[in-house]
PDB file of C-alpha atoms in Angstrom:
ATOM      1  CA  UNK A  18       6.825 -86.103 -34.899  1.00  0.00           C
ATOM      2  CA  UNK A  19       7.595 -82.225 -34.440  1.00  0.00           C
ATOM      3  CA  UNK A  20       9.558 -80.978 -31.662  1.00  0.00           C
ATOM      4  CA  UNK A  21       7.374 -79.082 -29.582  1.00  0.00           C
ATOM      5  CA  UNK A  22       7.931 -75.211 -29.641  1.00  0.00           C
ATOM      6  CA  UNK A  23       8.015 -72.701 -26.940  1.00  0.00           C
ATOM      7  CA  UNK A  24       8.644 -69.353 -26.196  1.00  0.00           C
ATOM      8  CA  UNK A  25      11.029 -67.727 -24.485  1.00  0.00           C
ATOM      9  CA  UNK A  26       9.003 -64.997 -22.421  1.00  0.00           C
ATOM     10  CA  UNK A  27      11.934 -62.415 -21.993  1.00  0.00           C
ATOM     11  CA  UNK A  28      10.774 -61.660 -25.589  1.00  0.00           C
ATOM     12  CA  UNK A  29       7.715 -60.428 -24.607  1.00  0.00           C
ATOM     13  CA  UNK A  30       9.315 -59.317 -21.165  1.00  0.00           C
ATOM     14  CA  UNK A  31       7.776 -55.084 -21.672  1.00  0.00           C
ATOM     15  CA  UNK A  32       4.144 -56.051 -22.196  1.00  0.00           C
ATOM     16  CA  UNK A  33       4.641 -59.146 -19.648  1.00  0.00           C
ATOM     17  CA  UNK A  34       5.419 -56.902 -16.752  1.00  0.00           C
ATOM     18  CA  UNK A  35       2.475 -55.245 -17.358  1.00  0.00           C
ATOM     19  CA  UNK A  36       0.227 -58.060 -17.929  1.00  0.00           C
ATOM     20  CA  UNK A  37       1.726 -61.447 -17.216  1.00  0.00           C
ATOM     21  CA  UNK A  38      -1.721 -63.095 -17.331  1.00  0.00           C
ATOM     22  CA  UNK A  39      -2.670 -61.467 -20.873  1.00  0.00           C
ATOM     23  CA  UNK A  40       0.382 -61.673 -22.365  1.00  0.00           C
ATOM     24  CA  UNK A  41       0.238 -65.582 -21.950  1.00  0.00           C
ATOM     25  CA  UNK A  42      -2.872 -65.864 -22.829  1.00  0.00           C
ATOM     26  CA  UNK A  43      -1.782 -64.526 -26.306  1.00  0.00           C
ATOM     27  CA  UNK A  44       1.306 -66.228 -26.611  1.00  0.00           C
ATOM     28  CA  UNK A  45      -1.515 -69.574 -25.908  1.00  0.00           C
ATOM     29  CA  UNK A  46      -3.912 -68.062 -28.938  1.00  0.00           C
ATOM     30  CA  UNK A  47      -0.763 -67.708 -31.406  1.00  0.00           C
ATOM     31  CA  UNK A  48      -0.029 -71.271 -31.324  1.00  0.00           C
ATOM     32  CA  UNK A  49       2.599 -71.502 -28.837  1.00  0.00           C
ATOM     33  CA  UNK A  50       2.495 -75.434 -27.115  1.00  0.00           C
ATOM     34  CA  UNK A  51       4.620 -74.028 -24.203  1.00  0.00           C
ATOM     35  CA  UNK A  52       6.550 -71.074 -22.655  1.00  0.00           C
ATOM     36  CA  UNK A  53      10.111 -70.990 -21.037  1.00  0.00           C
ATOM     37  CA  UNK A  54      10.063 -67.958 -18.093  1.00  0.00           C
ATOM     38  CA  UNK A  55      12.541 -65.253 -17.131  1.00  0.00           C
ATOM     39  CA  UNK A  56      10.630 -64.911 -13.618  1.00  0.00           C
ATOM     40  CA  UNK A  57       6.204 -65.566 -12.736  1.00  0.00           C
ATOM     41  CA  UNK A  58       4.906 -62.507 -13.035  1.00  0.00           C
ATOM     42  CA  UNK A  59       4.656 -62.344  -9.262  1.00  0.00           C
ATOM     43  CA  UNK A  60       2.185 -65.016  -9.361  1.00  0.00           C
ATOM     44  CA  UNK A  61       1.529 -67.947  -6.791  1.00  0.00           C
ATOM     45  CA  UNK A  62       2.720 -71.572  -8.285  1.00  0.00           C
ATOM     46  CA  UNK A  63      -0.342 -72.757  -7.466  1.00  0.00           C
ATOM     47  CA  UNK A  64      -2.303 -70.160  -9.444  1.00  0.00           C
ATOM     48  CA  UNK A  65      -0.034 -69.835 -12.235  1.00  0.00           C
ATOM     49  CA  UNK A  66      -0.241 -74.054 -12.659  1.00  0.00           C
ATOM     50  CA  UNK A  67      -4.156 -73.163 -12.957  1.00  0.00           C
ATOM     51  CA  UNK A  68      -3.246 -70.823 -15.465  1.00  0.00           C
ATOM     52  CA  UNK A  69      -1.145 -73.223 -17.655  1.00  0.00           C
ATOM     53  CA  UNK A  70      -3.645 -75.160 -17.475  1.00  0.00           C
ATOM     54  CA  UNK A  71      -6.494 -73.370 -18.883  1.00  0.00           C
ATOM     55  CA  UNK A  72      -4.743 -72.325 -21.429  1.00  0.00           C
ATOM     56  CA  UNK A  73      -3.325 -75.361 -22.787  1.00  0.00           C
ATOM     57  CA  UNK A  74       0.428 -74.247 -21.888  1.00  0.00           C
ATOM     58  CA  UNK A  75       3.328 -76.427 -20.900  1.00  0.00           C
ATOM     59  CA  UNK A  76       6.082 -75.128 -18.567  1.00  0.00           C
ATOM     60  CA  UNK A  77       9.203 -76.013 -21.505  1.00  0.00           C
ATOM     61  CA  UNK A  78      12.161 -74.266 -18.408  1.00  0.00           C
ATOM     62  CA  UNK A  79      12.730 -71.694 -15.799  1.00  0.00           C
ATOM     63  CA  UNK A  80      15.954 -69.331 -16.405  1.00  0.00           C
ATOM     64  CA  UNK A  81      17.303 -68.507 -12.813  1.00  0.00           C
ATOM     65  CA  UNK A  82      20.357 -66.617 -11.954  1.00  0.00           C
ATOM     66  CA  UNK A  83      22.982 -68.490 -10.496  1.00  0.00           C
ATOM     67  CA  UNK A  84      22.845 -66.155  -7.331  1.00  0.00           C
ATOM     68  CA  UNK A  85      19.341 -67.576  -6.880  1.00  0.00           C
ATOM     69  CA  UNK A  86      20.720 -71.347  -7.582  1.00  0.00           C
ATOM     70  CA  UNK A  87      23.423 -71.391  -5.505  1.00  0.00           C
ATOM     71  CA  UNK A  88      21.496 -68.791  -2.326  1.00  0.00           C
ATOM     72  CA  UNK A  89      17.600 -70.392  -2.706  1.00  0.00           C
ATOM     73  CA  UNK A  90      17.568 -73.517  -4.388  1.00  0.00           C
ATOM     74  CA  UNK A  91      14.731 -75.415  -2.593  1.00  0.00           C
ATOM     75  CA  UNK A  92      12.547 -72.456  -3.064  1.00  0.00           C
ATOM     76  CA  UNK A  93      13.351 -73.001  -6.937  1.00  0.00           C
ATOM     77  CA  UNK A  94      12.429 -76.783  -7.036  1.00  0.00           C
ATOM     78  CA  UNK A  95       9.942 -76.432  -4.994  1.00  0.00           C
ATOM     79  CA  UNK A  96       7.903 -73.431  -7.404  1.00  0.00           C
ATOM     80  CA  UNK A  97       9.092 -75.501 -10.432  1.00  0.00           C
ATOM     81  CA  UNK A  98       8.040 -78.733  -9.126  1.00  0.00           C
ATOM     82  CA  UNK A  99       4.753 -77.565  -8.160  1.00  0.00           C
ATOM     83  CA  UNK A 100       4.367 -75.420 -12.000  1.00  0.00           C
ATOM     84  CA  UNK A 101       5.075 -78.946 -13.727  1.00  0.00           C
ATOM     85  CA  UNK A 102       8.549 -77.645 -15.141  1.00  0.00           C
ATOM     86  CA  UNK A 103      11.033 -79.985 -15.252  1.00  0.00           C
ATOM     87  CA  UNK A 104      13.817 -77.580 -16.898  1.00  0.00           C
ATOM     88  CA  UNK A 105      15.824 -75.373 -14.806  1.00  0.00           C
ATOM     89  CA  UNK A 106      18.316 -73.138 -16.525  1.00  0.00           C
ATOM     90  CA  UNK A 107      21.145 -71.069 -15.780  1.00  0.00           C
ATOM     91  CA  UNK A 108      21.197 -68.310 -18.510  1.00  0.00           C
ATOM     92  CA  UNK A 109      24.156 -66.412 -18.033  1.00  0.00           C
ATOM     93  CA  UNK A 110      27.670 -66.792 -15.959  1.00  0.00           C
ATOM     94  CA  UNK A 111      30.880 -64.573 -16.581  1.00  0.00           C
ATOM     95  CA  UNK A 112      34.262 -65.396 -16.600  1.00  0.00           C
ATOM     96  CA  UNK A 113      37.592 -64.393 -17.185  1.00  0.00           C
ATOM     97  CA  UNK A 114      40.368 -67.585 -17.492  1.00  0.00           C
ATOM     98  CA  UNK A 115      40.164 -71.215 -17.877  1.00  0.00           C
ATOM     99  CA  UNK A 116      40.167 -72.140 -14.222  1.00  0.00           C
ATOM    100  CA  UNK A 117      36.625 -69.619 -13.945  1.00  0.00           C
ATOM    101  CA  UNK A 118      35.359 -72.746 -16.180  1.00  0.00           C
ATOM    102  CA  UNK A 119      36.557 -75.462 -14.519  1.00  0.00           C
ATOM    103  CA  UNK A 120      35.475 -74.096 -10.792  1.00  0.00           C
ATOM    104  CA  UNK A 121      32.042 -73.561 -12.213  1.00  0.00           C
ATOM    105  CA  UNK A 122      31.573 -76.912 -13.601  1.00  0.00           C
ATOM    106  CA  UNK A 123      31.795 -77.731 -10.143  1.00  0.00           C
ATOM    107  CA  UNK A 124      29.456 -75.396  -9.040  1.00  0.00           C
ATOM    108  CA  UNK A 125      27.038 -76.570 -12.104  1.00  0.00           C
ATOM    109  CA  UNK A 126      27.491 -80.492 -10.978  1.00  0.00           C
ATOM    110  CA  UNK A 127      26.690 -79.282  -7.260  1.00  0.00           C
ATOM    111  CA  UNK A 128      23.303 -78.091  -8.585  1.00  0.00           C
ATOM    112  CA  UNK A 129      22.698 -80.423 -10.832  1.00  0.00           C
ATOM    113  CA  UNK A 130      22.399 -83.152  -8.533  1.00  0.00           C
ATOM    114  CA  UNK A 131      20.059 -81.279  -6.050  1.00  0.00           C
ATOM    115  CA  UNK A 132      17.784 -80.842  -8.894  1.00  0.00           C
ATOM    116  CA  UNK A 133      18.118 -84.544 -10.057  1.00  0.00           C
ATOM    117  CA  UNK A 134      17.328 -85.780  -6.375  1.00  0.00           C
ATOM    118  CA  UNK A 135      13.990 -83.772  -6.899  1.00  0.00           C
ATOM    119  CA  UNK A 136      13.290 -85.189 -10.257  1.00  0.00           C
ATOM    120  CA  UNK A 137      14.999 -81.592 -12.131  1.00  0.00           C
ATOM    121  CA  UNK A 138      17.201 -81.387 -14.800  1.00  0.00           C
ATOM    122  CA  UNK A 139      19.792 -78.533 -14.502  1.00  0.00           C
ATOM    123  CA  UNK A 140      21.258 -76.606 -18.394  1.00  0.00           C
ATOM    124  CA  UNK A 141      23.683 -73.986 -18.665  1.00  0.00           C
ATOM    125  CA  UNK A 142      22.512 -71.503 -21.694  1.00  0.00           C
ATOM    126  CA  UNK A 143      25.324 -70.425 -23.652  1.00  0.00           C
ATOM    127  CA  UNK A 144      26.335 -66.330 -24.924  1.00  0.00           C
ATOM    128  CA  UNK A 145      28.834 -65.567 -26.883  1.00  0.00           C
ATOM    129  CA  UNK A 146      31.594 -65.210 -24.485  1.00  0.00           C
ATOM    130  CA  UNK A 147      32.192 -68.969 -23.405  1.00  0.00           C
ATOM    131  CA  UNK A 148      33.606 -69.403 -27.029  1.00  0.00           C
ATOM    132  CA  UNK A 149      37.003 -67.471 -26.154  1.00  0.00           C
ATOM    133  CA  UNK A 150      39.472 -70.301 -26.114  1.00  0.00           C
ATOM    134  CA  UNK A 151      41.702 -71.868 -23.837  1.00  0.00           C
ATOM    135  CA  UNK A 152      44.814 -74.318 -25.499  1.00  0.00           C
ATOM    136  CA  UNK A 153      42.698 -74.643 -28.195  1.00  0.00           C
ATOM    137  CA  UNK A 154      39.456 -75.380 -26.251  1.00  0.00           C
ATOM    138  CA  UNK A 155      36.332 -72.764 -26.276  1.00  0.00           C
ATOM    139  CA  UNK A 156      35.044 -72.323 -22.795  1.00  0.00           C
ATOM    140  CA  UNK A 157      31.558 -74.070 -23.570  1.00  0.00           C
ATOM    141  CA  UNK A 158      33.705 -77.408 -24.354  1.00  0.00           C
ATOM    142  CA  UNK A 159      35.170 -77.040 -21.402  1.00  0.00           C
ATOM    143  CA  UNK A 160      31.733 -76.895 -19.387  1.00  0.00           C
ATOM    144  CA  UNK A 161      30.602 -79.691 -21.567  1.00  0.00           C
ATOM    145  CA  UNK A 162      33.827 -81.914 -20.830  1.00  0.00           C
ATOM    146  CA  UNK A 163      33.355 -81.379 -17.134  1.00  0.00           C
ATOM    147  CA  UNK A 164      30.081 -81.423 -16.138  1.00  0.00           C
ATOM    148  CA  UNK A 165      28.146 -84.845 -15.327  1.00  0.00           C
ATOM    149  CA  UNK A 166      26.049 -86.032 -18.062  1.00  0.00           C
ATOM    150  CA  UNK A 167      23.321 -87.689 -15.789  1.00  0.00           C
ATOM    151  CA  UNK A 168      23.292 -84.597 -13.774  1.00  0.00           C
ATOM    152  CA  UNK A 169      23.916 -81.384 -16.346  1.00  0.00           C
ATOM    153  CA  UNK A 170      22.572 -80.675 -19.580  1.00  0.00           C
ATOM    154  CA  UNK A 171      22.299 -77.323 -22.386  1.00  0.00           C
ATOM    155  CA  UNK A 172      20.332 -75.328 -23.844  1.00  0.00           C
ATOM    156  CA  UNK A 173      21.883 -74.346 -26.712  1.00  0.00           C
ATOM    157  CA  UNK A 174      21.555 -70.598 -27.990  1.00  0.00           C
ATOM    158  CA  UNK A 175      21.989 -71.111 -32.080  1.00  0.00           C
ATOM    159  CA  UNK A 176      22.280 -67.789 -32.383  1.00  0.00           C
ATOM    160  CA  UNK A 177      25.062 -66.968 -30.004  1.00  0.00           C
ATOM    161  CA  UNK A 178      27.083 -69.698 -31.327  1.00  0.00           C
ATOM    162  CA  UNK A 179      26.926 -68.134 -34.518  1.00  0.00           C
ATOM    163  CA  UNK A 180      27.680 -65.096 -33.374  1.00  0.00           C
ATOM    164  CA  UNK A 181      30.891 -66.198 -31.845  1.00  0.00           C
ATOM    165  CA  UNK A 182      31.602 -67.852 -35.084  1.00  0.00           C
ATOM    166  CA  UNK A 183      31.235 -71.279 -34.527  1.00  0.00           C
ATOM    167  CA  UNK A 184      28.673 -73.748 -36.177  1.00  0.00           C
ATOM    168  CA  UNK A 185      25.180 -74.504 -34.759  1.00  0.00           C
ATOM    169  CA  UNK A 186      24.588 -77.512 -35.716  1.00  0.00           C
ATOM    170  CA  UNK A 187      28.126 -78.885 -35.262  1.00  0.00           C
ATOM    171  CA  UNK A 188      27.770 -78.211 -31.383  1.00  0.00           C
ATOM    172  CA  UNK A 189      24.181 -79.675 -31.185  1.00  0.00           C
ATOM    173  CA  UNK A 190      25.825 -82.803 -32.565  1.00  0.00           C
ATOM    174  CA  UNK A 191      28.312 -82.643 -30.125  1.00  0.00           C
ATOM    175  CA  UNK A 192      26.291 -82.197 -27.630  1.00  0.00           C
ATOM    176  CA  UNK A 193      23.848 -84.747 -28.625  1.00  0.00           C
ATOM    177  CA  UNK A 194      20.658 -85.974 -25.678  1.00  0.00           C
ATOM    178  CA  UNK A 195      22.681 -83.216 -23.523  1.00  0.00           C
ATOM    179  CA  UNK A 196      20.914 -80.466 -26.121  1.00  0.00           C
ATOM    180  CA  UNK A 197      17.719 -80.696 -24.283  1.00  0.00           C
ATOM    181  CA  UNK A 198      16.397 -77.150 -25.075  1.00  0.00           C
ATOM    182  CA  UNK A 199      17.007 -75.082 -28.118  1.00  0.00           C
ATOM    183  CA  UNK A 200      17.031 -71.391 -28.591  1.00  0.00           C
ATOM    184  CA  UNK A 201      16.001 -70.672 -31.925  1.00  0.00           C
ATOM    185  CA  UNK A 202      16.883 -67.194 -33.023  1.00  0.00           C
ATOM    186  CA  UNK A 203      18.001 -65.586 -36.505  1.00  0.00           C
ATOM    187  CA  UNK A 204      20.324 -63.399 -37.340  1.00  0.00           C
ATOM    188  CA  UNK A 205      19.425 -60.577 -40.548  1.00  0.00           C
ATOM    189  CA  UNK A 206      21.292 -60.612 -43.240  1.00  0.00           C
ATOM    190  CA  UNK A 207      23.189 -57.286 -42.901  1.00  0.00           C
ATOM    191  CA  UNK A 208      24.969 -57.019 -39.734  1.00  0.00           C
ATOM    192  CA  UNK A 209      24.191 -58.910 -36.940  1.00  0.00           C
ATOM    193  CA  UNK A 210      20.735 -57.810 -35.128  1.00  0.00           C
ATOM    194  CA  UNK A 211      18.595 -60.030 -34.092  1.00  0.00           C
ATOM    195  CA  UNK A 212      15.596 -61.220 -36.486  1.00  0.00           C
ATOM    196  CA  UNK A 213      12.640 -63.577 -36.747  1.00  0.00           C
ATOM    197  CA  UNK A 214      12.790 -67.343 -37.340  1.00  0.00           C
ATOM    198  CA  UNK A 215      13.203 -68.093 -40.617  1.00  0.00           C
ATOM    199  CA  UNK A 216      14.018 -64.153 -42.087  1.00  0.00           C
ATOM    200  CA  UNK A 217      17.569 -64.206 -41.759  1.00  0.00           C
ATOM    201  CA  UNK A 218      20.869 -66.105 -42.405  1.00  0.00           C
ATOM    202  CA  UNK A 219      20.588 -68.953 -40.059  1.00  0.00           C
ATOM    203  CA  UNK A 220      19.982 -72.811 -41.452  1.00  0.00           C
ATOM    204  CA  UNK A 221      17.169 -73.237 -39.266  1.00  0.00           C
ATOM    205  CA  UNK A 222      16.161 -76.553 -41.320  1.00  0.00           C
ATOM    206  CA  UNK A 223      19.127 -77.680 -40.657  1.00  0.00           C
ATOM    207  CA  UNK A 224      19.442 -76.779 -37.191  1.00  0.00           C
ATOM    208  CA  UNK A 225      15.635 -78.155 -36.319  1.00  0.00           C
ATOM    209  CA  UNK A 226      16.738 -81.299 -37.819  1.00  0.00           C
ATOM    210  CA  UNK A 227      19.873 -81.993 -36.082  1.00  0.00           C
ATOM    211  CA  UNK A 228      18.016 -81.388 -32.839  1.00  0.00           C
ATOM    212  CA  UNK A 229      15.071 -83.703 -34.332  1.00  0.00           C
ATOM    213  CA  UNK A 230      17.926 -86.485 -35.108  1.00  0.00           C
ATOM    214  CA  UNK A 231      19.789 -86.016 -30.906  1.00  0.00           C
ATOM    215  CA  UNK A 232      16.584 -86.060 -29.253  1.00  0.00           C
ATOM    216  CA  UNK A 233      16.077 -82.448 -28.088  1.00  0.00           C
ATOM    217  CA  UNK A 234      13.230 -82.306 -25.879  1.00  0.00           C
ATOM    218  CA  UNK A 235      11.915 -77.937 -26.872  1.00  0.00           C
ATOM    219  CA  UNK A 236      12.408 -75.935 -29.770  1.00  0.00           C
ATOM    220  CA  UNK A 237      12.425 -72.370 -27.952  1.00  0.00           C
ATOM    221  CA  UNK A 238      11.617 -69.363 -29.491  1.00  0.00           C
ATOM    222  CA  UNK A 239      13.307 -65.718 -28.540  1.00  0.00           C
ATOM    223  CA  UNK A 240      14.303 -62.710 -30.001  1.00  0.00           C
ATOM    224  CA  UNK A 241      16.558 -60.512 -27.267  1.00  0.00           C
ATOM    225  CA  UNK A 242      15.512 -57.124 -29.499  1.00  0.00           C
ATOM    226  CA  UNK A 243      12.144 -57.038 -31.336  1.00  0.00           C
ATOM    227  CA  UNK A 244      11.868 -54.347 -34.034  1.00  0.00           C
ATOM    228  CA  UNK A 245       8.323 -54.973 -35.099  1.00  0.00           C
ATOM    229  CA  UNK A 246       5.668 -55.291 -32.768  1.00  0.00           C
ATOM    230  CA  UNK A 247       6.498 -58.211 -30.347  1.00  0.00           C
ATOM    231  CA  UNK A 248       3.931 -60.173 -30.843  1.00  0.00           C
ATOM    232  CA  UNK A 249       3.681 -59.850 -34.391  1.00  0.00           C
ATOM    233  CA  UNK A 250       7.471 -61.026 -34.523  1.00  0.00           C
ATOM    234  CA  UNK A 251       6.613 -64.516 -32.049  1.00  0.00           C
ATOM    235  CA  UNK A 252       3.760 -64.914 -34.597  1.00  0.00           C
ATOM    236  CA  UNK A 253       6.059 -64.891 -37.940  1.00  0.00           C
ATOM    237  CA  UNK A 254       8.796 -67.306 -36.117  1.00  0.00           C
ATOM    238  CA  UNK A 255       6.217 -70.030 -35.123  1.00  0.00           C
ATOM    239  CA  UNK A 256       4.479 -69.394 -38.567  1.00  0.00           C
ATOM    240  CA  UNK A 257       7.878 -70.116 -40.191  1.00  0.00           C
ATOM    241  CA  UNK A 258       9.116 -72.963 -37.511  1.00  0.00           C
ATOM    242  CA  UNK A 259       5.864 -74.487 -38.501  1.00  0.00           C
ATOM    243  CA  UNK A 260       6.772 -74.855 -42.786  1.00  0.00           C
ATOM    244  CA  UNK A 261       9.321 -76.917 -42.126  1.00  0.00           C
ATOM    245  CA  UNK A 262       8.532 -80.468 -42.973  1.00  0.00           C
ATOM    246  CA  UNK A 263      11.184 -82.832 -41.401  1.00  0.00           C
TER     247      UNK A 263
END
């Protein structure tokens, strides 16, 4: 059985914040089975559920800055809960030395289990920069190694790890049921802009059937810089995602 595949609406974030409604609606007609957001459009959870709904959309996560996590976390649950999303994700965190890691793994666990007491899961989404290392360890390991498994999981960015220079698939291994979203991205084949699914360098056979093999519950879709049409570009990533027999 397929993974089921989302997208990743800061993709289409331009056209969204004009028309959140419509721009679902044809991320629903291209074939998408669910959509991660970068913020609701301004819409109601009540009314946005409705809208899932008729269009045969599943809520796959919710990025939220850790400023909103750590300031208004109820109000996140409670929207989430109430939208049917059981993902909440931290997208982005800087830092500048080892201890920065190890104080936010705290800070991670500490959310984590407010989200598990309301039936949440918590991931961190990786960048580039948590692969500078520290006595030999990147800085994602370090999250990893000190974060509770019941209570913290990732969403691993393939892309960004191979932009760092590290290895995809190795670190969905490694990270094994804790991979419970994917962001599936390619990389073109001169330079390093990104391109759709299945155009550029990345082993995205291989990296859809690692996550197949560790149990990775969405296969998300987004592409940070579009240079087609963005919708055209969602369309020829599913359209690829969707070859691959495994």
């Amino acid at each position: 059985m397929m993974i089921p595949m989302a997208l990743q609406l800061y993709t289409l974030r331009d056209v969204a914040e004009k028309d959140f409604s419509g721009t679902l609606k044809r991320v629903s007609q291209i074939g998408y089975t669910g959509v991660e957001f970068a913020g609701y459009g301004g819409m109601e959870a009540k009314d946005l559920k409705n809208l899932l709904d008729e269009l045969n959309l599943k809520p796959a996560g919710s990025h939220v800055g850790v400023d909103v996590l750590t300031t208004d976390l109820k109000k996140v649950i409670d929207y989430n809960s109430q939208i049917g999303n059981h993902f909440i994700v931290c997208p982005w965190q800087k830092y500048a030395t080892k201890d920065d890691f190890l104080s936010f793994a705290k800070v991670l666990n500490e959310i984590g289990q407010k989200c598990h007491d309301n039936g949440l899961k918590l991931c961190y989404h990786n960048h580039a920069h948590e692969f500078e290392r520290f006595q030999g360890n990147y800085g994602l390991d370090l999250l990893f190694e000190n974060t509770d498994p019941d209570l913290v999981d990732f969403e691993i960015d393939t892309y960004w790890v191979e932009y760092a220079g590290a290895d995809p698939i190795s670190y969905i291994r490694k990270f094994g049921k804790r991979a419970s979203l994917l962001h599936l991205k390619d990389m073109e084949r001169v330079g390093k802009d990104f391109a759709e699914v299945g155009t550029g360098i990345m082993d995205i056979r291989g990296i859809v059937s690692t996550a197949k093999f560790v149990g990775t519950k969405w296969l998300i879709v987004e592409q940070d810089k579009c240079k087609k049409d963005p919708f055209e570009s969602i369309k020829i990533s599913l359209d690829n995602l969707k070859k691959i027999d495994i």
